[in-house]
């Protein structure tokens, strides 16, 4: 069993599903409300745990009812929580609108997530050779940078899911973590609106691999001048795309932690992402390892029959 350390956000998601998403300034009536567990960090931690990894979560929640609920949900997944901070700010909240094809609009109030500082991490003795550390950008950038650098120096493999989209500073790129942007996050990360030239520029400035996730189209792996494509999978059912990127990152981390090569890990992460969109909320559709293995085996048999 591989070890995955997730440094990131813990939120509660307040979700309204509607027949269509509102335009700016518009109110859409008739929505259906649900409360789900969320936060890009916590979501990825759950995805990694369900994929079979031993997961430790580093983050912060408030001293409120949302914080209690969030931690109970993570504990139920077998995630180790002794490194979670309790702070006076409220637990992070995401307001999510979901349209009829699973598309979404999200606004996040970071709350306690913004209070996670580099000195709070305590990675000594935790992130070492054989471990994989995964971070995202719903926590302060100095904390992300410190976590990635400390883990890399200790011999751990590092992954940065650069979401929500923002420019990546040079000191983060110098660490050489595996990056997992979608196409929008790719262009924002480097400040270049053209995806092809943005990827070329990013790989020139970044020492590590870049995996551009493209949903059903799969993923494009770039490292220096080398490019390769991993196939995607048609989702059996599309209900809500919230959390698909978190699922990809978490399963990628879990597969690398158990010793799989990068190409194999990307394929498994693509499969998990396809399954994750089949249920409402960020986590409900995240597959167990057995479900993921079964899905990939079925897809492989179908492909061999076509050949």
PDB file of N, CA and C in Angstrom, residues 124-208:
ATOM      1  N   UNK A 124       8.205  16.744   8.475  1.00  0.00           N
ATOM      2  CA  UNK A 124       9.387  15.972   8.862  1.00  0.00           C
ATOM      3  C   UNK A 124       8.974  14.579   9.322  1.00  0.00           C
ATOM      4  N   UNK A 125       9.616  13.564   8.738  1.00  0.00           N
ATOM      5  CA  UNK A 125       9.319  12.192   9.102  1.00  0.00           C
ATOM      6  C   UNK A 125       8.080  11.627   8.433  1.00  0.00           C
ATOM      7  N   UNK A 126       7.334  12.451   7.707  1.00  0.00           N
ATOM      8  CA  UNK A 126       6.117  11.999   7.046  1.00  0.00           C
ATOM      9  C   UNK A 126       6.319  11.858   5.550  1.00  0.00           C
ATOM     10  N   UNK A 127       6.879  12.889   4.934  1.00  0.00           N
ATOM     11  CA  UNK A 127       7.111  12.871   3.487  1.00  0.00           C
ATOM     12  C   UNK A 127       8.543  12.442   3.222  1.00  0.00           C
ATOM     13  N   UNK A 128       8.734  11.210   2.857  1.00  0.00           N
ATOM     14  CA  UNK A 128      10.060  10.699   2.544  1.00  0.00           C
ATOM     15  C   UNK A 128      10.029   9.868   1.278  1.00  0.00           C
ATOM     16  N   UNK A 129      11.135   9.189   0.993  1.00  0.00           N
ATOM     17  CA  UNK A 129      11.231   8.379  -0.215  1.00  0.00           C
ATOM     18  C   UNK A 129      10.141   7.311  -0.213  1.00  0.00           C
ATOM     19  N   UNK A 130       9.482   7.177  -1.344  1.00  0.00           N
ATOM     20  CA  UNK A 130       8.390   6.221  -1.468  1.00  0.00           C
ATOM     21  C   UNK A 130       7.026   6.849  -1.288  1.00  0.00           C
ATOM     22  N   UNK A 131       6.959   8.021  -0.664  1.00  0.00           N
ATOM     23  CA  UNK A 131       5.687   8.714  -0.490  1.00  0.00           C
ATOM     24  C   UNK A 131       5.420   9.629  -1.679  1.00  0.00           C
ATOM     25  N   UNK A 132       4.165   9.988  -1.848  1.00  0.00           N
ATOM     26  CA  UNK A 132       3.753  10.964  -2.855  1.00  0.00           C
ATOM     27  C   UNK A 132       3.000  12.070  -2.147  1.00  0.00           C
ATOM     28  N   UNK A 133       3.420  13.322  -2.362  1.00  0.00           N
ATOM     29  CA  UNK A 133       2.717  14.466  -1.804  1.00  0.00           C
ATOM     30  C   UNK A 133       1.948  15.168  -2.905  1.00  0.00           C
ATOM     31  N   UNK A 134       0.669  15.433  -2.635  1.00  0.00           N
ATOM     32  CA  UNK A 134      -0.221  16.081  -3.586  1.00  0.00           C
ATOM     33  C   UNK A 134      -0.743  17.371  -2.979  1.00  0.00           C
ATOM     34  N   UNK A 135      -0.654  18.467  -3.729  1.00  0.00           N
ATOM     35  CA  UNK A 135      -1.149  19.764  -3.257  1.00  0.00           C
ATOM     36  C   UNK A 135      -2.045  20.389  -4.325  1.00  0.00           C
ATOM     37  N   UNK A 136      -2.846  21.374  -3.899  1.00  0.00           N
ATOM     38  CA  UNK A 136      -3.676  22.138  -4.837  1.00  0.00           C
ATOM     39  C   UNK A 136      -3.629  23.604  -4.441  1.00  0.00           C
ATOM     40  N   UNK A 137      -4.350  24.451  -5.162  1.00  0.00           N
ATOM     41  CA  UNK A 137      -4.225  25.897  -4.978  1.00  0.00           C
ATOM     42  C   UNK A 137      -5.409  26.539  -4.250  1.00  0.00           C
ATOM     43  N   UNK A 138      -6.143  25.773  -3.457  1.00  0.00           N
ATOM     44  CA  UNK A 138      -7.183  26.349  -2.606  1.00  0.00           C
ATOM     45  C   UNK A 138      -6.655  26.689  -1.218  1.00  0.00           C
ATOM     46  N   UNK A 139      -5.346  26.644  -1.060  1.00  0.00           N
ATOM     47  CA  UNK A 139      -4.665  27.083   0.161  1.00  0.00           C
ATOM     48  C   UNK A 139      -3.606  28.098  -0.247  1.00  0.00           C
ATOM     49  N   UNK A 140      -3.031  28.854   0.702  1.00  0.00           N
ATOM     50  CA  UNK A 140      -2.076  29.904   0.314  1.00  0.00           C
ATOM     51  C   UNK A 140      -0.872  29.372  -0.459  1.00  0.00           C
ATOM     52  N   UNK A 141      -0.429  30.145  -1.464  1.00  0.00           N
ATOM     53  CA  UNK A 141       0.684  29.725  -2.304  1.00  0.00           C
ATOM     54  C   UNK A 141       1.972  29.479  -1.508  1.00  0.00           C
ATOM     55  N   UNK A 142       2.312  30.300  -0.491  1.00  0.00           N
ATOM     56  CA  UNK A 142       3.517  29.985   0.278  1.00  0.00           C
ATOM     57  C   UNK A 142       3.459  28.614   0.947  1.00  0.00           C
ATOM     58  N   UNK A 143       2.275  28.201   1.372  1.00  0.00           N
ATOM     59  CA  UNK A 143       2.121  26.889   1.987  1.00  0.00           C
ATOM     60  C   UNK A 143       2.299  25.786   0.958  1.00  0.00           C
ATOM     61  N   UNK A 144       1.736  25.991  -0.231  1.00  0.00           N
ATOM     62  CA  UNK A 144       1.914  25.032  -1.322  1.00  0.00           C
ATOM     63  C   UNK A 144       3.391  24.880  -1.653  1.00  0.00           C
ATOM     64  N   UNK A 145       4.074  26.008  -1.816  1.00  0.00           N
ATOM     65  CA  UNK A 145       5.492  25.988  -2.176  1.00  0.00           C
ATOM     66  C   UNK A 145       6.320  25.278  -1.121  1.00  0.00           C
ATOM     67  N   UNK A 146       6.074  25.596   0.142  1.00  0.00           N
ATOM     68  CA  UNK A 146       6.824  24.969   1.235  1.00  0.00           C
ATOM     69  C   UNK A 146       6.590  23.467   1.281  1.00  0.00           C
ATOM     70  N   UNK A 147       5.339  23.050   1.090  1.00  0.00           N
ATOM     71  CA  UNK A 147       5.026  21.627   1.135  1.00  0.00           C
ATOM     72  C   UNK A 147       5.727  20.873   0.007  1.00  0.00           C
ATOM     73  N   UNK A 148       5.643  21.397  -1.206  1.00  0.00           N
ATOM     74  CA  UNK A 148       6.275  20.737  -2.345  1.00  0.00           C
ATOM     75  C   UNK A 148       7.787  20.680  -2.192  1.00  0.00           C
ATOM     76  N   UNK A 149       8.372  21.789  -1.768  1.00  0.00           N
ATOM     77  CA  UNK A 149       9.832  21.830  -1.643  1.00  0.00           C
ATOM     78  C   UNK A 149      10.317  20.877  -0.545  1.00  0.00           C
ATOM     79  N   UNK A 150       9.664  20.898   0.615  1.00  0.00           N
ATOM     80  CA  UNK A 150      10.079  20.041   1.724  1.00  0.00           C
ATOM     81  C   UNK A 150       9.975  18.569   1.348  1.00  0.00           C
ATOM     82  N   UNK A 151       8.867  18.216   0.695  1.00  0.00           N
ATOM     83  CA  UNK A 151       8.673  16.821   0.301  1.00  0.00           C
ATOM     84  C   UNK A 151       9.694  16.389  -0.743  1.00  0.00           C
ATOM     85  N   UNK A 152       9.942  17.247  -1.729  1.00  0.00           N
ATOM     86  CA  UNK A 152      10.909  16.908  -2.769  1.00  0.00           C
ATOM     87  C   UNK A 152      12.303  16.731  -2.185  1.00  0.00           C
ATOM     88  N   UNK A 153      12.674  17.612  -1.265  1.00  0.00           N
ATOM     89  CA  UNK A 153      14.000  17.511  -0.644  1.00  0.00           C
ATOM     90  C   UNK A 153      14.136  16.253   0.205  1.00  0.00           C
ATOM     91  N   UNK A 154      13.005  15.743   0.712  1.00  0.00           N
ATOM     92  CA  UNK A 154      13.028  14.522   1.521  1.00  0.00           C
ATOM     93  C   UNK A 154      12.968  13.261   0.673  1.00  0.00           C
ATOM     94  N   UNK A 155      12.849  13.427  -0.643  1.00  0.00           N
ATOM     95  CA  UNK A 155      12.847  12.284  -1.543  1.00  0.00           C
ATOM     96  C   UNK A 155      11.481  11.809  -1.971  1.00  0.00           C
ATOM     97  N   UNK A 156      10.408  12.513  -1.573  1.00  0.00           N
ATOM     98  CA  UNK A 156       9.058  12.132  -1.981  1.00  0.00           C
ATOM     99  C   UNK A 156       8.789  12.601  -3.404  1.00  0.00           C
ATOM    100  N   UNK A 157       7.882  11.926  -4.067  1.00  0.00           N
ATOM    101  CA  UNK A 157       7.407  12.386  -5.366  1.00  0.00           C
ATOM    102  C   UNK A 157       6.343  13.443  -5.116  1.00  0.00           C
ATOM    103  N   UNK A 158       6.271  14.467  -5.956  1.00  0.00           N
ATOM    104  CA  UNK A 158       5.338  15.568  -5.706  1.00  0.00           C
ATOM    105  C   UNK A 158       4.442  15.805  -6.910  1.00  0.00           C
ATOM    106  N   UNK A 159       3.181  16.150  -6.617  1.00  0.00           N
ATOM    107  CA  UNK A 159       2.187  16.462  -7.637  1.00  0.00           C
ATOM    108  C   UNK A 159       1.501  17.756  -7.225  1.00  0.00           C
ATOM    109  N   UNK A 160       1.326  18.660  -8.175  1.00  0.00           N
ATOM    110  CA  UNK A 160       0.547  19.869  -7.945  1.00  0.00           C
ATOM    111  C   UNK A 160      -0.609  19.895  -8.925  1.00  0.00           C
ATOM    112  N   UNK A 161      -1.830  19.877  -8.390  1.00  0.00           N
ATOM    113  CA  UNK A 161      -3.021  20.124  -9.191  1.00  0.00           C
ATOM    114  C   UNK A 161      -3.234  21.638  -9.184  1.00  0.00           C
ATOM    115  N   UNK A 162      -2.904  22.353 -10.273  1.00  0.00           N
ATOM    116  CA  UNK A 162      -2.900  23.824 -10.257  1.00  0.00           C
ATOM    117  C   UNK A 162      -4.299  24.415 -10.414  1.00  0.00           C
ATOM    118  N   UNK A 163      -5.144  24.088  -9.465  1.00  0.00           N
ATOM    119  CA  UNK A 163      -6.537  24.527  -9.491  1.00  0.00           C
ATOM    120  C   UNK A 163      -6.934  24.977  -8.087  1.00  0.00           C
ATOM    121  N   UNK A 164      -7.744  26.049  -8.024  1.00  0.00           N
ATOM    122  CA  UNK A 164      -8.281  26.857  -9.114  1.00  0.00           C
ATOM    123  C   UNK A 164      -7.171  27.541  -9.926  1.00  0.00           C
ATOM    124  N   UNK A 165      -7.481  27.874 -11.164  1.00  0.00           N
ATOM    125  CA  UNK A 165      -6.480  28.395 -12.083  1.00  0.00           C
ATOM    126  C   UNK A 165      -5.864  29.687 -11.571  1.00  0.00           C
ATOM    127  N   UNK A 166      -4.540  29.746 -11.601  1.00  0.00           N
ATOM    128  CA  UNK A 166      -3.813  30.978 -11.299  1.00  0.00           C
ATOM    129  C   UNK A 166      -2.401  30.848 -11.847  1.00  0.00           C
ATOM    130  N   UNK A 167      -1.709  31.987 -11.961  1.00  0.00           N
ATOM    131  CA  UNK A 167      -0.331  31.968 -12.457  1.00  0.00           C
ATOM    132  C   UNK A 167       0.568  31.235 -11.469  1.00  0.00           C
ATOM    133  N   UNK A 168       1.491  30.443 -12.004  1.00  0.00           N
ATOM    134  CA  UNK A 168       2.416  29.687 -11.163  1.00  0.00           C
ATOM    135  C   UNK A 168       3.745  30.420 -11.079  1.00  0.00           C
ATOM    136  N   UNK A 169       4.188  30.772  -9.869  1.00  0.00           N
ATOM    137  CA  UNK A 169       5.459  31.488  -9.723  1.00  0.00           C
ATOM    138  C   UNK A 169       6.649  30.604 -10.055  1.00  0.00           C
ATOM    139  N   UNK A 170       7.761  31.238 -10.369  1.00  0.00           N
ATOM    140  CA  UNK A 170       8.950  30.503 -10.795  1.00  0.00           C
ATOM    141  C   UNK A 170       9.486  29.577  -9.714  1.00  0.00           C
ATOM    142  N   UNK A 171       9.329  29.953  -8.421  1.00  0.00           N
ATOM    143  CA  UNK A 171       9.865  29.080  -7.374  1.00  0.00           C
ATOM    144  C   UNK A 171       9.064  27.789  -7.257  1.00  0.00           C
ATOM    145  N   UNK A 172       7.792  27.803  -7.653  1.00  0.00           N
ATOM    146  CA  UNK A 172       7.020  26.559  -7.702  1.00  0.00           C
ATOM    147  C   UNK A 172       7.456  25.719  -8.888  1.00  0.00           C
ATOM    148  N   UNK A 173       7.618  26.338 -10.049  1.00  0.00           N
ATOM    149  CA  UNK A 173       8.036  25.601 -11.239  1.00  0.00           C
ATOM    150  C   UNK A 173       9.418  24.982 -11.054  1.00  0.00           C
ATOM    151  N   UNK A 174      10.279  25.628 -10.289  1.00  0.00           N
ATOM    152  CA  UNK A 174      11.630  25.124 -10.091  1.00  0.00           C
ATOM    153  C   UNK A 174      11.664  23.820  -9.302  1.00  0.00           C
ATOM    154  N   UNK A 175      10.617  23.531  -8.550  1.00  0.00           N
ATOM    155  CA  UNK A 175      10.590  22.316  -7.733  1.00  0.00           C
ATOM    156  C   UNK A 175      10.439  21.079  -8.608  1.00  0.00           C
ATOM    157  N   UNK A 176       9.743  21.209  -9.734  1.00  0.00           N
ATOM    158  CA  UNK A 176       9.633  20.096 -10.670  1.00  0.00           C
ATOM    159  C   UNK A 176       8.547  19.095 -10.340  1.00  0.00           C
ATOM    160  N   UNK A 177       7.510  19.496  -9.618  1.00  0.00           N
ATOM    161  CA  UNK A 177       6.399  18.588  -9.338  1.00  0.00           C
ATOM    162  C   UNK A 177       5.665  18.238 -10.622  1.00  0.00           C
ATOM    163  N   UNK A 178       5.026  17.081 -10.652  1.00  0.00           N
ATOM    164  CA  UNK A 178       4.125  16.753 -11.748  1.00  0.00           C
ATOM    165  C   UNK A 178       2.940  17.716 -11.676  1.00  0.00           C
ATOM    166  N   UNK A 179       2.627  18.366 -12.778  1.00  0.00           N
ATOM    167  CA  UNK A 179       1.487  19.281 -12.839  1.00  0.00           C
ATOM    168  C   UNK A 179       0.326  18.611 -13.572  1.00  0.00           C
ATOM    169  N   UNK A 180      -0.922  18.851 -13.086  1.00  0.00           N
ATOM    170  CA  UNK A 180      -2.086  18.211 -13.702  1.00  0.00           C
ATOM    171  C   UNK A 180      -3.161  19.235 -14.076  1.00  0.00           C
ATOM    172  N   UNK A 181      -2.851  20.213 -14.919  1.00  0.00           N
ATOM    173  CA  UNK A 181      -3.865  21.221 -15.275  1.00  0.00           C
ATOM    174  C   UNK A 181      -4.846  20.700 -16.317  1.00  0.00           C
ATOM    175  N   UNK A 182      -6.059  21.260 -16.310  1.00  0.00           N
ATOM    176  CA  UNK A 182      -6.886  21.134 -17.506  1.00  0.00           C
ATOM    177  C   UNK A 182      -6.449  22.238 -18.464  1.00  0.00           C
ATOM    178  N   UNK A 183      -7.106  22.365 -19.615  1.00  0.00           N
ATOM    179  CA  UNK A 183      -6.616  23.315 -20.622  1.00  0.00           C
ATOM    180  C   UNK A 183      -6.748  24.762 -20.149  1.00  0.00           C
ATOM    181  N   UNK A 184      -7.805  25.079 -19.416  1.00  0.00           N
ATOM    182  CA  UNK A 184      -7.955  26.432 -18.891  1.00  0.00           C
ATOM    183  C   UNK A 184      -6.867  26.738 -17.871  1.00  0.00           C
ATOM    184  N   UNK A 185      -6.633  25.820 -16.947  1.00  0.00           N
ATOM    185  CA  UNK A 185      -5.594  26.020 -15.930  1.00  0.00           C
ATOM    186  C   UNK A 185      -4.212  26.112 -16.562  1.00  0.00           C
ATOM    187  N   UNK A 186      -4.008  25.374 -17.656  1.00  0.00           N
ATOM    188  CA  UNK A 186      -2.739  25.447 -18.381  1.00  0.00           C
ATOM    189  C   UNK A 186      -2.476  26.855 -18.881  1.00  0.00           C
ATOM    190  N   UNK A 187      -3.448  27.451 -19.566  1.00  0.00           N
ATOM    191  CA  UNK A 187      -3.221  28.776 -20.142  1.00  0.00           C
ATOM    192  C   UNK A 187      -3.057  29.837 -19.057  1.00  0.00           C
ATOM    193  N   UNK A 188      -3.825  29.733 -17.986  1.00  0.00           N
ATOM    194  CA  UNK A 188      -3.713  30.711 -16.901  1.00  0.00           C
ATOM    195  C   UNK A 188      -2.382  30.560 -16.171  1.00  0.00           C
ATOM    196  N   UNK A 189      -1.920  29.334 -16.008  1.00  0.00           N
ATOM    197  CA  UNK A 189      -0.703  29.087 -15.225  1.00  0.00           C
ATOM    198  C   UNK A 189       0.509  29.802 -15.797  1.00  0.00           C
ATOM    199  N   UNK A 190       0.508  30.000 -17.118  1.00  0.00           N
ATOM    200  CA  UNK A 190       1.669  30.581 -17.774  1.00  0.00           C
ATOM    201  C   UNK A 190       1.363  31.933 -18.400  1.00  0.00           C
ATOM    202  N   UNK A 191       0.070  32.359 -18.359  1.00  0.00           N
ATOM    203  CA  UNK A 191      -0.310  33.649 -18.920  1.00  0.00           C
ATOM    204  C   UNK A 191      -0.272  33.689 -20.427  1.00  0.00           C
ATOM    205  N   UNK A 192      -0.694  32.592 -21.060  1.00  0.00           N
ATOM    206  CA  UNK A 192      -0.683  32.494 -22.519  1.00  0.00           C
ATOM    207  C   UNK A 192      -2.005  31.868 -22.944  1.00  0.00           C
ATOM    208  N   UNK A 193      -2.799  32.562 -23.758  1.00  0.00           N
ATOM    209  CA  UNK A 193      -4.147  32.105 -24.092  1.00  0.00           C
ATOM    210  C   UNK A 193      -4.189  30.971 -25.113  1.00  0.00           C
ATOM    211  N   UNK A 194      -3.091  30.698 -25.778  1.00  0.00           N
ATOM    212  CA  UNK A 194      -3.062  29.619 -26.765  1.00  0.00           C
ATOM    213  C   UNK A 194      -2.559  28.334 -26.100  1.00  0.00           C
ATOM    214  N   UNK A 195      -3.374  27.269 -26.031  1.00  0.00           N
ATOM    215  CA  UNK A 195      -2.959  26.062 -25.303  1.00  0.00           C
ATOM    216  C   UNK A 195      -1.676  25.423 -25.820  1.00  0.00           C
ATOM    217  N   UNK A 196      -1.477  25.423 -27.133  1.00  0.00           N
ATOM    218  CA  UNK A 196      -0.295  24.763 -27.693  1.00  0.00           C
ATOM    219  C   UNK A 196       0.974  25.508 -27.291  1.00  0.00           C
ATOM    220  N   UNK A 197       0.986  26.822 -27.498  1.00  0.00           N
ATOM    221  CA  UNK A 197       2.191  27.586 -27.138  1.00  0.00           C
ATOM    222  C   UNK A 197       2.322  27.700 -25.618  1.00  0.00           C
ATOM    223  N   UNK A 198       1.197  27.698 -24.892  1.00  0.00           N
ATOM    224  CA  UNK A 198       1.271  27.732 -23.431  1.00  0.00           C
ATOM    225  C   UNK A 198       1.953  26.481 -22.901  1.00  0.00           C
ATOM    226  N   UNK A 199       1.617  25.325 -23.482  1.00  0.00           N
ATOM    227  CA  UNK A 199       2.255  24.085 -23.046  1.00  0.00           C
ATOM    228  C   UNK A 199       3.739  24.098 -23.376  1.00  0.00           C
ATOM    229  N   UNK A 200       4.094  24.602 -24.549  1.00  0.00           N
ATOM    230  CA  UNK A 200       5.508  24.679 -24.919  1.00  0.00           C
ATOM    231  C   UNK A 200       6.274  25.586 -23.956  1.00  0.00           C
ATOM    232  N   UNK A 201       5.666  26.713 -23.613  1.00  0.00           N
ATOM    233  CA  UNK A 201       6.324  27.641 -22.695  1.00  0.00           C
ATOM    234  C   UNK A 201       6.434  27.047 -21.294  1.00  0.00           C
ATOM    235  N   UNK A 202       5.368  26.395 -20.850  1.00  0.00           N
ATOM    236  CA  UNK A 202       5.390  25.817 -19.514  1.00  0.00           C
ATOM    237  C   UNK A 202       6.443  24.726 -19.388  1.00  0.00           C
ATOM    238  N   UNK A 203       6.543  23.859 -20.385  1.00  0.00           N
ATOM    239  CA  UNK A 203       7.523  22.784 -20.305  1.00  0.00           C
ATOM    240  C   UNK A 203       8.957  23.302 -20.415  1.00  0.00           C
ATOM    241  N   UNK A 204       9.140  24.480 -21.000  1.00  0.00           N
ATOM    242  CA  UNK A 204      10.476  25.079 -21.026  1.00  0.00           C
ATOM    243  C   UNK A 204      10.867  25.616 -19.653  1.00  0.00           C
ATOM    244  N   UNK A 205       9.899  26.136 -18.918  1.00  0.00           N
ATOM    245  CA  UNK A 205      10.170  26.761 -17.621  1.00  0.00           C
ATOM    246  C   UNK A 205      10.060  25.795 -16.449  1.00  0.00           C
ATOM    247  N   UNK A 206       9.418  24.640 -16.684  1.00  0.00           N
ATOM    248  CA  UNK A 206       9.126  23.699 -15.610  1.00  0.00           C
ATOM    249  C   UNK A 206       9.990  22.451 -15.751  1.00  0.00           C
ATOM    250  N   UNK A 207      10.575  21.995 -14.653  1.00  0.00           N
ATOM    251  CA  UNK A 207      11.495  20.857 -14.716  1.00  0.00           C
ATOM    252  C   UNK A 207      10.784  19.507 -14.759  1.00  0.00           C
ATOM    253  N   UNK A 208       9.523  19.462 -14.334  1.00  0.00           N
ATOM    254  CA  UNK A 208       8.822  18.187 -14.241  1.00  0.00           C
ATOM    255  C   UNK A 208       7.861  17.947 -15.377  1.00  0.00           C
TER     256      UNK A 208
END
